[in-house]
């Protein structure tokens, strides 16, 4: 969004054919329609107007698929952009300096880890053409670091800013000649969880500003360099951040917390030196606000039950200088639309609604927010998607990943199997158990040291509530989930025999082997508060594979061969443990997928298998269950 609100651009996902990953493209909202900003081939994303609105910077992979470089489109028009000098790696983000003279580039090496939210693996796996016999090699020579570079359009020069040996996960300007970054001394994905807030200057100096017992993210300095905003949160995935908004004085290191009225902050943006905009999630709602720092007043610009996180994990947007906010809003019954909101105004700039979205709306049923009470009295939120008609319905519980993420009422619930299952007559419960975002740091931290404990009972009590309300058929209950949802889908079937079928996707099933094969092994040990070398710790007692003898539920175990966060051996271990105890189990490993199944036609294949699995075990009122004894 240009600062004056006169022009808006957005990144869209484009599916040209049912092969490979969808590409992304940058679109401008023009006369109520979305028009491509530039006709170049490949993918484009991360579009940002210069402070004066005269130049649009964006990232595109026109030269090599998956390797993004900076491009500039001048005079704000549509047409062909000019590439900047090529950075040594792939550019992940670009920020204009407050005076608009230079751009800060975050550049990841070819071997840098992708976060689990990006599909895990590394940049190198999708960038390099290799013969089929070529081995997978891990050594210290691979360029796995993330560095900061500065590009000056007036001179065409590209200069390195961050020193060697400093990994900068994300960064932003702090005045015109300093940069704030979330940094660590190691490049591995696990190092992000203990990264600190640092201040870098153009002379090569690096100074620590803040450490935290949890995670720090979203650094942004004020245009005059006198304040630094950062979000402190309990995070289970890099890039999936919702937490408390902090202000740090770069001169003294003093920290001030901003009261956002219960909103977990998911994005920050400076409007000027004294006004800080933020977006976030509060329970199931999306919120945008502006903090006036001299007065201490905080004013909410937007508070809606619609999701503002289309294409992202949490609410995102962009502010104008007069305090309006641009977001992409959607719900289960509303296709994504680009909306410019003020305190008393709302203007829809464009929408993706078309005959395809109309068809989905005609078959996908409806969604509603529900609550229930956990065994310890805590109120739990969820979104129930259900077909038309009276219950009880066969119910599939869709457990989100993280665990520190949260559902909102959004288009397709972010998971394509939700509207597919509802269209076939299933109700789908999307719960936000303790550990989910949008409920504050204390609520998010309740899962730490207790994964698979009270949060599991939050989910079970939600099923009980739907059975009691006549919505769910107690004999036809299924489970599905990806990542942490995959762990929970595996774990619950070993703890409760009510489930007729389950589909764990990208799961952790053995925290012991996870500790020695995952690229986020230390995170798992911290969240379990356990040492894998200590017998009887939660590493062992909360591993589904070591409880497989208790399971009776047929499981479809799914994994990606390239997953480094939850390696495919996790799904294989549980599959073989179930089979050893006579429990029906299938194992599906997609050779070109990482964390989750994202590309086509693999995604179509997955959805067909999911539907067939649930149809096999849940469609009759007395679903077939193996007789395995007590």
Coordinates of C-alpha atoms in Angstrom, one line a residue:
X1 CA 0.0 0.0 0.0
X2 CA 1.3 3.4 -0.9
X3 CA 1.5 5.6 2.2
X4 CA -1.2 8.0 0.8
X5 CA -3.6 5.1 0.2
X6 CA -3.8 5.8 -3.5
X7 CA -2.5 2.5 -4.8
X8 CA -2.6 -1.0 -3.4
X9 CA -0.8 -4.2 -4.4
X10 CA -1.2 -7.7 -3.2
X11 CA 0.5 -11.1 -3.7
X12 CA -1.8 -13.8 -5.2
X13 CA -1.4 -17.5 -5.6
X14 CA -1.9 -18.7 -9.2
X15 CA -2.5 -22.2 -10.3
X16 CA -1.8 -22.3 -14.1
X17 CA -2.0 -26.1 -14.3
X18 CA -2.3 -29.1 -11.9
X19 CA 1.5 -29.7 -11.9
X20 CA 4.0 -28.6 -9.3
X21 CA 3.6 -25.8 -6.8
X22 CA 1.4 -22.9 -7.6
X23 CA 3.3 -19.7 -8.5
X24 CA 2.8 -16.3 -6.9
X25 CA 2.2 -13.0 -8.7
X26 CA 1.9 -9.4 -7.7
X27 CA -1.4 -7.7 -8.5
X28 CA -2.6 -4.1 -8.3
X29 CA -6.2 -3.2 -7.4
X30 CA -7.5 -1.2 -10.3
X31 CA -11.2 -0.2 -10.7
X32 CA -12.3 -3.1 -8.6
X33 CA -10.2 -5.7 -10.4
X34 CA -6.8 -7.3 -9.8
X35 CA -4.3 -6.7 -12.6
X36 CA -0.9 -8.2 -12.8
X37 CA 1.8 -5.7 -12.0
X38 CA 4.5 -7.1 -14.4
X39 CA 4.3 -9.7 -17.1
X40 CA 7.6 -11.4 -16.4
X41 CA 7.6 -15.2 -16.1
X42 CA 8.0 -17.2 -12.8
X43 CA 6.8 -16.1 -9.4
X44 CA 6.7 -12.7 -7.8
X45 CA 6.0 -11.6 -4.2
X46 CA 6.8 -9.1 -1.4
X47 CA 5.8 -5.9 -3.2
X48 CA 6.7 -2.6 -1.4
X49 CA 6.2 1.0 -2.4
X50 CA 9.0 3.5 -1.8
X51 CA 8.2 6.1 0.9
X52 CA 7.4 8.7 -1.9
X53 CA 5.2 6.1 -3.7
X54 CA 7.2 6.5 -6.9
X55 CA 8.9 3.1 -7.1
X56 CA 7.5 -0.4 -6.5
X57 CA 10.1 -3.0 -5.3
X58 CA 9.2 -6.7 -5.4
X59 CA 11.0 -10.0 -5.5
X60 CA 10.8 -12.4 -8.5
X61 CA 12.5 -15.6 -9.6
X62 CA 12.7 -14.9 -13.3
X63 CA 16.2 -16.1 -13.9
X64 CA 16.1 -19.3 -11.8
X65 CA 13.0 -20.9 -10.3
X66 CA 13.0 -20.6 -6.6
X67 CA 15.8 -18.0 -6.5
X68 CA 14.2 -14.6 -5.8
X69 CA 16.0 -11.4 -6.7
X70 CA 15.0 -7.7 -6.3
X71 CA 13.2 -6.0 -9.1
X72 CA 12.1 -2.3 -9.3
X73 CA 9.2 -0.8 -11.2
X74 CA 9.4 3.0 -11.4
X75 CA 6.7 5.7 -11.7
X76 CA 4.2 3.4 -10.1
X77 CA 2.8 2.1 -13.4
X78 CA 2.3 -1.4 -14.8
X79 CA 4.9 -2.8 -17.1
X80 CA 8.3 -4.5 -17.0
X81 CA 10.5 -4.1 -14.0
X82 CA 14.2 -3.6 -13.9
X83 CA 16.3 -6.3 -12.0
X84 CA 18.7 -5.1 -9.4
X85 CA 22.2 -6.7 -9.2
X86 CA 22.0 -10.3 -8.3
X87 CA 22.4 -11.1 -4.6
X88 CA 24.4 -14.2 -3.5
X89 CA 21.5 -16.5 -2.7
X90 CA 17.7 -15.9 -2.7
X91 CA 16.2 -12.7 -1.4
X92 CA 13.6 -13.3 1.2
X93 CA 12.5 -9.7 2.0
X94 CA 13.3 -6.1 1.0
X95 CA 12.7 -2.9 3.1
X96 CA 13.0 0.7 1.9
X97 CA 15.0 2.9 4.1
X98 CA 13.0 5.7 5.8
X99 CA 14.4 8.3 3.3
X100 CA 13.9 6.0 0.3
X101 CA 17.5 6.1 -0.8
X102 CA 18.4 2.4 -0.3
X103 CA 16.8 -1.0 0.2
X104 CA 17.7 -3.5 2.9
X105 CA 17.8 -7.1 1.6
X106 CA 17.6 -10.3 3.6
X107 CA 19.5 -12.9 1.6
X108 CA 19.4 -16.6 2.4
X109 CA 22.2 -19.0 1.1
X110 CA 21.4 -21.8 -1.2
X111 CA 21.6 -24.3 1.7
X112 CA 19.6 -22.3 4.2
X113 CA 16.8 -24.1 6.1
X114 CA 13.2 -23.5 5.2
X115 CA 10.9 -23.2 8.1
X116 CA 8.3 -25.9 8.6
X117 CA 5.6 -23.4 7.6
X118 CA 7.4 -23.0 4.3
X119 CA 7.5 -26.8 3.8
X120 CA 10.8 -27.5 5.5
X121 CA 13.8 -28.8 3.6
X122 CA 16.3 -26.3 2.3
X123 CA 16.6 -23.8 -0.6
X124 CA 19.1 -26.0 -2.3
X125 CA 16.7 -28.9 -2.8
X126 CA 14.5 -26.8 -5.1
X127 CA 17.2 -24.8 -6.9
X128 CA 19.7 -27.4 -8.2
X129 CA 19.3 -29.8 -11.0
X130 CA 21.1 -33.0 -10.1
X131 CA 21.3 -36.4 -11.7
X132 CA 19.2 -39.1 -10.0
X133 CA 22.2 -40.9 -8.6
X134 CA 23.6 -37.8 -6.8
X135 CA 23.8 -38.4 -3.1
X136 CA 22.4 -36.1 -0.4
X137 CA 25.3 -34.5 1.4
X138 CA 25.4 -32.6 4.6
X139 CA 28.6 -30.8 5.5
X140 CA 29.8 -27.5 6.8
X141 CA 30.7 -26.1 3.3
X142 CA 27.0 -25.5 2.3
X143 CA 25.9 -21.9 2.4
X144 CA 23.2 -22.1 5.0
X145 CA 23.6 -18.5 6.4
X146 CA 21.2 -15.6 6.1
X147 CA 22.9 -12.2 5.6
X148 CA 21.9 -8.6 5.1
X149 CA 22.8 -6.6 2.0
X150 CA 22.0 -3.0 1.0
X151 CA 21.1 -1.9 -2.5
X152 CA 21.4 1.7 -3.6
X153 CA 19.3 2.3 -6.8
X154 CA 21.0 5.6 -7.6
X155 CA 24.4 4.0 -8.0
X156 CA 23.4 0.4 -8.7
X157 CA 25.7 -0.9 -6.0
X158 CA 25.0 -3.9 -3.7
X159 CA 27.0 -4.0 -0.5
X160 CA 27.0 -6.5 2.4
X161 CA 26.0 -5.1 5.7
X162 CA 26.0 -8.0 8.2
X163 CA 29.4 -9.5 9.2
X164 CA 30.3 -13.1 8.5
X165 CA 29.4 -15.4 11.3
X166 CA 26.1 -13.6 12.1
X167 CA 22.9 -15.2 10.9
X168 CA 20.2 -12.6 10.5
X169 CA 16.7 -14.3 10.4
X170 CA 14.8 -11.1 9.7
X171 CA 15.6 -7.4 10.0
X172 CA 14.2 -3.8 9.6
X173 CA 15.5 -0.3 9.5
X174 CA 16.1 1.8 12.6
X175 CA 16.5 5.3 11.3
X176 CA 18.3 5.8 8.0
X177 CA 21.7 4.3 9.0
X178 CA 21.1 1.5 11.4
X179 CA 19.3 -1.9 11.2
X180 CA 17.7 -4.1 13.8
X181 CA 17.8 -7.8 13.3
X182 CA 16.8 -11.1 14.9
X183 CA 20.2 -12.8 14.9
X184 CA 22.1 -15.8 16.1
X185 CA 25.6 -17.1 15.8
X186 CA 24.5 -20.3 14.0
X187 CA 22.4 -20.7 10.8
X188 CA 20.5 -23.9 11.6
X189 CA 16.7 -23.7 12.0
X190 CA 17.0 -24.6 15.7
X191 CA 19.1 -21.5 16.4
X192 CA 16.1 -19.2 15.7
X193 CA 14.4 -20.3 18.9
X194 CA 17.1 -18.7 21.0
X195 CA 18.0 -15.7 18.7
X196 CA 18.4 -12.2 20.1
X197 CA 17.5 -8.7 19.0
X198 CA 20.6 -6.9 17.7
X199 CA 21.5 -3.5 16.3
X200 CA 23.8 -3.2 13.3
X201 CA 25.4 0.0 11.9
X202 CA 26.9 0.7 8.6
X203 CA 30.4 0.6 10.1
X204 CA 30.2 -3.1 10.8
X205 CA 29.3 -2.8 14.5
X206 CA 26.8 -5.3 16.1
X207 CA 25.3 -4.6 19.5
X208 CA 22.9 -6.8 21.5
X209 CA 19.6 -5.0 22.4
X210 CA 17.5 -7.8 23.9
X211 CA 17.5 -11.5 24.9
X212 CA 14.3 -13.3 25.8
X213 CA 13.4 -16.6 27.5
X214 CA 11.0 -17.2 24.7
X215 CA 11.1 -16.0 21.0
X216 CA 11.7 -12.6 19.4
X217 CA 10.4 -11.7 16.0
X218 CA 9.2 -8.9 13.7
X219 CA 11.9 -6.2 14.5
X220 CA 11.1 -2.7 13.2
X221 CA 12.9 0.6 14.1
X222 CA 11.2 3.9 14.1
X223 CA 12.0 6.2 11.1
X224 CA 14.1 8.5 13.4
X225 CA 15.9 5.6 15.0
X226 CA 14.8 6.4 18.6
X227 CA 12.6 3.3 19.2
X228 CA 12.6 -0.3 18.2
X229 CA 9.4 -2.4 18.1
X230 CA 9.7 -6.2 18.5
X231 CA 7.2 -9.0 19.3
X232 CA 8.0 -11.4 22.1
X233 CA 6.1 -14.7 21.8
X234 CA 5.9 -18.4 22.7
X235 CA 6.6 -19.8 19.2
X236 CA 6.7 -23.4 17.9
X237 CA 7.6 -22.4 14.3
X238 CA 9.7 -19.6 12.7
X239 CA 7.4 -17.3 10.9
X240 CA 4.3 -18.2 12.9
X241 CA 4.4 -15.4 15.5
X242 CA 1.7 -14.0 17.8
X243 CA 2.7 -12.3 21.0
X244 CA 3.3 -9.2 23.1
X245 CA 4.4 -5.9 21.6
X246 CA 7.6 -4.5 23.1
X247 CA 9.3 -1.1 22.6
X248 CA 13.1 -1.1 23.1
X249 CA 15.1 2.1 23.5
X250 CA 18.3 1.5 21.4
X251 CA 20.3 3.9 23.5
X252 CA 19.6 2.5 26.9
X253 CA 18.1 -1.0 26.3
X254 CA 15.0 0.0 28.4
X255 CA 11.9 -2.1 27.5
X256 CA 8.3 -1.0 27.5
X257 CA 5.3 -3.2 26.9
X258 CA 2.4 -1.9 24.8
X259 CA -1.1 -2.8 26.0
X260 CA -3.0 -4.1 23.0
X261 CA -6.2 -5.1 24.9
X262 CA -5.6 -8.8 24.7
X263 CA -4.5 -8.9 21.1
X264 CA -1.6 -11.2 20.2
X265 CA 0.4 -9.0 17.8
X266 CA 1.3 -10.6 14.4
X267 CA 2.7 -7.7 12.5
X268 CA 4.1 -4.2 13.2
X269 CA 4.6 -1.1 11.0
X270 CA 5.7 2.4 11.8
X271 CA 3.4 5.1 10.4
X272 CA 5.8 7.8 11.5
X273 CA 8.3 8.4 14.4
X274 CA 5.5 8.5 17.0
X275 CA 2.8 6.2 15.7
X276 CA 3.1 2.4 15.6
X277 CA 0.6 0.3 13.7
X278 CA 0.0 -3.4 14.6
X279 CA -2.2 -6.3 13.5
X280 CA -3.0 -9.4 15.5
X281 CA -5.5 -12.0 16.7
X282 CA -7.7 -11.8 19.7
X283 CA -9.5 -15.1 20.4
X284 CA -11.0 -15.8 16.9
X285 CA -11.0 -12.1 15.8
X286 CA -8.6 -10.1 13.6
X287 CA -7.6 -6.7 15.1
X288 CA -5.6 -3.7 13.8
X289 CA -4.6 -0.8 16.0
X290 CA -2.3 2.2 16.2
X291 CA -0.3 3.1 19.3
X292 CA 0.4 6.8 19.8
X293 CA 3.6 6.5 21.8
X294 CA 4.0 10.0 23.3
X295 CA 0.4 9.9 24.7
X296 CA 0.3 6.2 25.4
X297 CA -3.1 5.9 23.7
X298 CA -4.0 2.9 21.6
X299 CA -6.8 3.1 19.0
X300 CA -8.2 0.1 17.2
X301 CA -8.8 0.7 13.5
X302 CA -10.3 -2.7 12.8
X303 CA -11.8 -5.5 14.9
X304 CA -13.6 -8.2 12.9
X305 CA -14.6 -11.8 13.0
X306 CA -13.3 -12.1 9.5
X307 CA -9.9 -13.6 9.0
X308 CA -7.2 -11.1 7.8
X309 CA -4.7 -13.9 7.3
X310 CA -5.4 -15.1 3.8
X311 CA -2.2 -16.8 2.5
X312 CA -0.5 -16.3 5.8
X313 CA -0.7 -17.9 9.2
X314 CA -1.9 -14.8 11.2
X315 CA -3.4 -11.4 10.4
X316 CA -1.3 -9.2 8.2
X317 CA -1.8 -5.9 6.4
X318 CA -0.4 -2.5 5.6
X319 CA -1.1 1.0 6.9
X320 CA -1.5 4.3 5.2
X321 CA -0.1 7.5 6.7
X322 CA -3.6 8.7 7.7
X323 CA -4.2 5.6 9.8
X324 CA -6.2 3.3 7.5
X325 CA -5.2 -0.4 7.1
X326 CA -5.2 -2.6 4.0
X327 CA -6.0 -6.3 4.6
X328 CA -7.1 -9.3 2.7
X329 CA -10.3 -10.5 4.5
X330 CA -12.2 -13.7 4.1
X331 CA -14.2 -16.3 6.0
X332 CA -15.5 -19.8 5.3
X333 CA -18.4 -18.2 3.4
X334 CA -16.5 -15.2 2.0
X335 CA -13.8 -15.6 -0.7
X336 CA -10.7 -13.4 -0.1
X337 CA -11.2 -9.7 -0.8
X338 CA -8.8 -6.7 -0.6
X339 CA -10.2 -4.2 1.9
X340 CA -9.1 -0.7 2.9
X341 CA -10.5 0.0 6.4
X342 CA -10.6 3.2 8.5
X343 CA -12.0 3.8 11.9
X344 CA -15.4 4.5 10.3
X345 CA -15.0 3.3 6.8
X346 CA -14.6 0.1 4.8
X347 CA -13.9 -0.1 1.0
X348 CA -13.6 -3.3 -0.9
X349 CA -10.9 -2.8 -3.6
X350 CA -11.0 -6.2 -5.2
X351 CA -12.2 -9.8 -4.8
X352 CA -11.2 -13.2 -6.1
X353 CA -14.8 -14.3 -6.2
X354 CA -15.6 -16.2 -9.4
X355 CA -17.6 -19.3 -10.5
X356 CA -15.1 -21.5 -8.8
X357 CA -15.5 -19.9 -5.4
X358 CA -19.2 -19.9 -6.0
X359 CA -19.2 -23.7 -6.6
X360 CA -17.2 -24.2 -3.4
X361 CA -19.7 -22.1 -1.4
X362 CA -22.5 -24.2 -2.8
X363 CA -21.1 -27.5 -1.5
X364 CA -19.0 -26.7 1.6
X365 CA -21.7 -26.1 4.1
X366 CA -21.3 -23.4 6.8
X367 CA -19.0 -22.6 9.7
X368 CA -19.7 -21.2 13.1
X369 CA -17.7 -20.3 16.2
X370 CA -18.3 -22.5 19.2
X371 CA -16.9 -22.9 22.7
X372 CA -16.9 -25.6 25.3
X373 CA -15.4 -26.2 28.7
X374 CA -12.3 -28.3 29.3
X375 CA -12.1 -30.7 32.3
X376 CA -10.3 -28.1 34.4
X377 CA -12.9 -25.4 33.6
X378 CA -11.0 -23.6 30.9
X379 CA -13.1 -22.3 28.0
X380 CA -11.9 -23.5 24.6
X381 CA -12.7 -22.0 21.2
X382 CA -13.2 -23.7 17.9
X383 CA -14.7 -23.4 14.5
X384 CA -17.3 -26.0 13.5
X385 CA -17.9 -26.7 9.8
X386 CA -21.0 -28.7 9.0
X387 CA -23.2 -29.8 6.1
X388 CA -26.8 -28.8 5.9
X389 CA -29.4 -30.9 7.7
X390 CA -29.8 -32.3 11.1
X391 CA -27.2 -34.3 13.0
X392 CA -25.7 -36.4 14.3
X393 CA -23.0 -36.3 11.6
X394 CA -19.9 -38.3 11.3
X395 CA -17.3 -36.0 12.8
X396 CA -13.6 -35.4 11.7
X397 CA -11.5 -33.4 14.2
X398 CA -9.0 -31.3 12.3
X399 CA -6.1 -30.5 14.7
X400 CA -3.9 -27.5 13.7
X401 CA -0.1 -27.5 13.6
X402 CA 2.2 -25.6 15.8
X403 CA 1.1 -26.1 18.6
X404 CA 1.3 -22.3 18.7
X405 CA -1.0 -21.4 15.9
X406 CA -4.8 -20.9 15.9
X407 CA -7.8 -21.3 13.6
X408 CA -10.0 -18.4 12.5
X409 CA -13.2 -18.5 10.5
X410 CA -11.4 -18.4 7.1
X411 CA -11.7 -19.6 3.5
X412 CA -11.5 -23.4 3.4
X413 CA -10.1 -23.3 7.0
X414 CA -6.6 -23.2 5.3
X415 CA -6.8 -27.0 4.8
X416 CA -8.4 -28.2 1.5
X417 CA -9.7 -31.4 3.2
X418 CA -12.1 -29.4 5.3
X419 CA -14.6 -28.3 2.6
X420 CA -14.0 -31.6 0.8
X421 CA -15.1 -33.6 3.9
X422 CA -18.1 -31.3 4.6
X423 CA -19.2 -31.6 1.0
X424 CA -19.3 -35.4 1.5
X425 CA -21.5 -35.1 4.6
X426 CA -18.9 -34.9 7.4
X427 CA -18.9 -32.3 10.2
X428 CA -15.4 -31.0 10.9
X429 CA -14.3 -29.5 14.2
X430 CA -11.3 -27.2 14.1
X431 CA -10.3 -26.7 17.8
X432 CA -8.0 -24.1 19.4
X433 CA -6.7 -26.0 22.5
X434 CA -4.4 -24.5 25.0
X435 CA -1.2 -23.6 23.4
X436 CA -3.0 -21.8 20.5
X437 CA -2.5 -18.2 19.6
X438 CA -4.8 -15.3 20.2
X439 CA -5.3 -15.9 23.9
X440 CA -2.1 -14.4 25.4
X441 CA 1.3 -15.6 26.3
X442 CA 0.2 -17.5 29.4
X443 CA -2.4 -19.5 27.4
X444 CA 0.2 -20.3 24.6
X445 CA 2.7 -21.4 27.2
X446 CA 0.3 -23.9 28.8
X447 CA 1.4 -26.5 26.3
X448 CA 5.1 -26.2 27.1
X449 CA 6.1 -29.2 29.3
X450 CA 2.8 -30.9 28.6
X451 CA 2.5 -31.6 24.9
X452 CA -0.2 -34.3 24.6
X453 CA -1.5 -33.6 28.1
X454 CA -4.2 -31.1 28.9
X455 CA -4.4 -29.9 25.3
X456 CA -5.4 -33.5 24.3
X457 CA -8.2 -33.3 26.9
X458 CA -9.3 -29.9 25.5
X459 CA -9.9 -31.7 22.2
X460 CA -11.6 -34.8 23.7
X461 CA -13.9 -32.5 25.7
X462 CA -14.8 -30.7 22.4
X463 CA -15.9 -34.0 20.9
X464 CA -17.9 -34.8 24.0
X465 CA -19.7 -31.5 23.7
X466 CA -20.6 -32.0 20.1
X467 CA -21.9 -35.5 20.9
X468 CA -24.0 -34.1 23.8
X469 CA -25.4 -31.4 21.5
X470 CA -26.5 -34.0 18.9
X471 CA -24.1 -32.8 16.2
X472 CA -21.6 -35.6 16.3
X473 CA -22.2 -39.4 16.1
X474 CA -20.2 -40.9 18.9
X475 CA -19.5 -44.1 16.8
X476 CA -18.2 -42.2 13.8
X477 CA -15.4 -40.0 15.0
X478 CA -12.2 -39.4 13.0
X479 CA -9.0 -37.4 13.3
X480 CA -6.7 -35.6 10.9
X481 CA -3.9 -33.1 11.4
X482 CA -0.6 -31.9 10.0
X483 CA 2.7 -31.3 11.9
X484 CA 1.7 -30.9 15.6
X485 CA -1.7 -31.9 14.4
X486 CA -0.1 -35.0 13.1
X487 CA 1.5 -35.8 16.4
X488 CA -1.9 -35.2 18.2
X489 CA -3.7 -37.5 15.6
X490 CA -1.2 -40.2 16.4
X491 CA -1.2 -39.6 20.1
X492 CA -4.9 -39.5 20.7
X493 CA -5.5 -42.9 19.1
X494 CA -3.2 -44.4 21.7
X495 CA -5.0 -42.7 24.6
X496 CA -8.7 -43.0 23.6
X497 CA -10.4 -45.8 21.6
X498 CA -13.4 -43.8 20.4
X499 CA -11.8 -42.9 17.0
X500 CA -12.9 -44.9 14.0
X501 CA -10.1 -43.6 11.7
X502 CA -7.2 -41.2 11.8
X503 CA -4.9 -39.5 9.2
X504 CA -1.7 -38.2 10.8
X505 CA 0.2 -36.0 8.3
X506 CA 3.9 -35.0 8.8
X507 CA 3.7 -36.2 12.4
X508 CA 6.1 -36.6 15.3
X509 CA 5.5 -40.1 16.7
X510 CA 8.8 -40.8 18.5
X511 CA 10.3 -37.8 20.3
X512 CA 13.4 -39.8 21.0
X513 CA 14.3 -40.4 17.3
X514 CA 13.0 -36.9 16.5
X515 CA 15.7 -35.5 18.8
X516 CA 18.4 -36.9 16.6
X517 CA 16.9 -36.6 13.1
X518 CA 15.0 -33.3 13.0
X519 CA 16.4 -29.8 12.2
X520 CA 14.3 -28.5 15.1
X521 CA 15.2 -31.2 17.7
X522 CA 16.2 -28.7 20.4
X523 CA 12.8 -27.1 20.1
X524 CA 11.1 -30.4 20.8
X525 CA 13.2 -31.1 23.8
X526 CA 12.5 -27.6 25.2
X527 CA 8.8 -27.9 24.7
X528 CA 8.8 -31.3 26.4
X529 CA 11.2 -30.0 29.1
X530 CA 12.9 -33.3 28.9
X531 CA 16.3 -34.9 28.0
X532 CA 16.1 -37.8 25.5
X533 CA 19.0 -39.5 27.5
X534 CA 16.8 -39.6 30.6
X535 CA 14.7 -42.8 30.7
X536 CA 11.1 -42.2 31.6
X537 CA 11.0 -38.5 30.6
X538 CA 8.3 -37.1 28.4
X539 CA 10.5 -37.8 25.4
X540 CA 9.5 -41.4 26.0
X541 CA 6.2 -41.3 27.8
X542 CA 4.6 -38.9 25.2
X543 CA 5.8 -40.8 22.1
X544 CA 2.8 -42.3 20.3
X545 CA 5.0 -45.1 18.9
X546 CA 5.8 -46.4 22.4
X547 CA 2.0 -46.6 23.1
X548 CA 1.1 -48.3 19.9
X549 CA -0.1 -51.4 21.7
X550 CA -3.0 -49.4 23.1
X551 CA -4.2 -48.3 19.7
X552 CA -7.2 -49.8 17.8
X553 CA -7.7 -47.0 15.3
X554 CA -6.9 -47.6 11.6
X555 CA -4.4 -44.9 10.6
X556 CA -3.3 -43.5 7.2
X557 CA 0.2 -42.1 7.9
X558 CA 1.4 -39.4 5.5
X559 CA 4.8 -37.8 5.1
X560 CA 7.1 -36.0 2.7
X561 CA 10.4 -37.5 1.9
X562 CA 12.2 -34.1 2.0
X563 CA 10.8 -33.1 5.4
X564 CA 13.6 -32.0 7.8
X565 CA 11.3 -30.8 10.6
X566 CA 9.4 -34.1 11.1
X567 CA 11.4 -36.5 8.9
X568 CA 9.4 -39.3 7.1
X569 CA 10.8 -41.9 9.5
X570 CA 8.4 -40.6 12.1
X571 CA 5.4 -41.7 10.0
X572 CA 7.1 -45.0 9.2
X573 CA 7.8 -45.8 12.8
X574 CA 4.2 -45.4 13.8
X575 CA 3.0 -47.4 10.8
X576 CA 5.2 -50.3 11.6
X577 CA 4.4 -50.2 15.3
X578 CA 0.6 -50.3 14.5
X579 CA 1.1 -53.1 12.0
X580 CA 3.1 -55.1 14.6
X581 CA 0.1 -54.9 16.9
X582 CA -2.4 -55.9 14.2
X583 CA -3.9 -52.4 13.7
X584 CA -4.9 -51.5 10.1
X585 CA -2.3 -48.9 8.9
X586 CA -1.2 -47.5 5.6
X587 CA 1.9 -45.5 4.9
X588 CA 2.1 -42.8 2.1
X589 CA 5.4 -41.0 1.5
X590 CA 5.5 -38.4 -1.2
X591 CA 9.0 -38.3 -2.8
X592 CA 9.0 -34.6 -3.7
X593 CA 7.2 -33.1 -0.7
X594 CA 8.6 -31.6 2.5
X595 CA 6.5 -30.7 5.6
X596 CA 3.0 -31.2 4.3
X597 CA 1.8 -31.9 0.8
X598 CA 1.7 -28.7 -1.3
X599 CA 2.3 -29.5 -5.0
X600 CA 0.1 -31.0 -7.7
X601 CA -0.9 -33.6 -8.5
X602 CA 0.3 -35.0 -5.1
X603 CA -2.3 -32.8 -3.3
X604 CA -5.1 -34.3 -5.4
X605 CA -3.8 -37.8 -4.6
X606 CA -3.7 -37.0 -0.9
X607 CA -7.2 -35.6 -0.8
X608 CA -8.5 -38.7 -2.6
X609 CA -6.7 -41.0 -0.1
X610 CA -8.0 -39.0 2.9
X611 CA -11.6 -39.2 1.6
X612 CA -11.4 -42.9 0.8
X613 CA -9.9 -43.6 4.3
X614 CA -12.7 -41.9 6.2
X615 CA -15.4 -43.2 3.9
X616 CA -14.1 -46.7 4.5
X617 CA -14.2 -46.5 8.3
X618 CA -16.8 -43.7 9.1
X619 CA -19.6 -43.9 6.6
X620 CA -21.6 -46.7 8.3
X621 CA -23.1 -46.0 11.7
X622 CA -21.3 -49.0 13.1
X623 CA -17.9 -48.3 11.5
X624 CA -15.8 -51.4 11.1
X625 CA -13.3 -51.7 13.9
X626 CA -10.6 -54.4 14.3
X627 CA -11.3 -56.9 17.1
X628 CA -7.9 -56.9 18.9
X629 CA -9.0 -57.9 22.3
X630 CA -8.8 -55.9 25.5

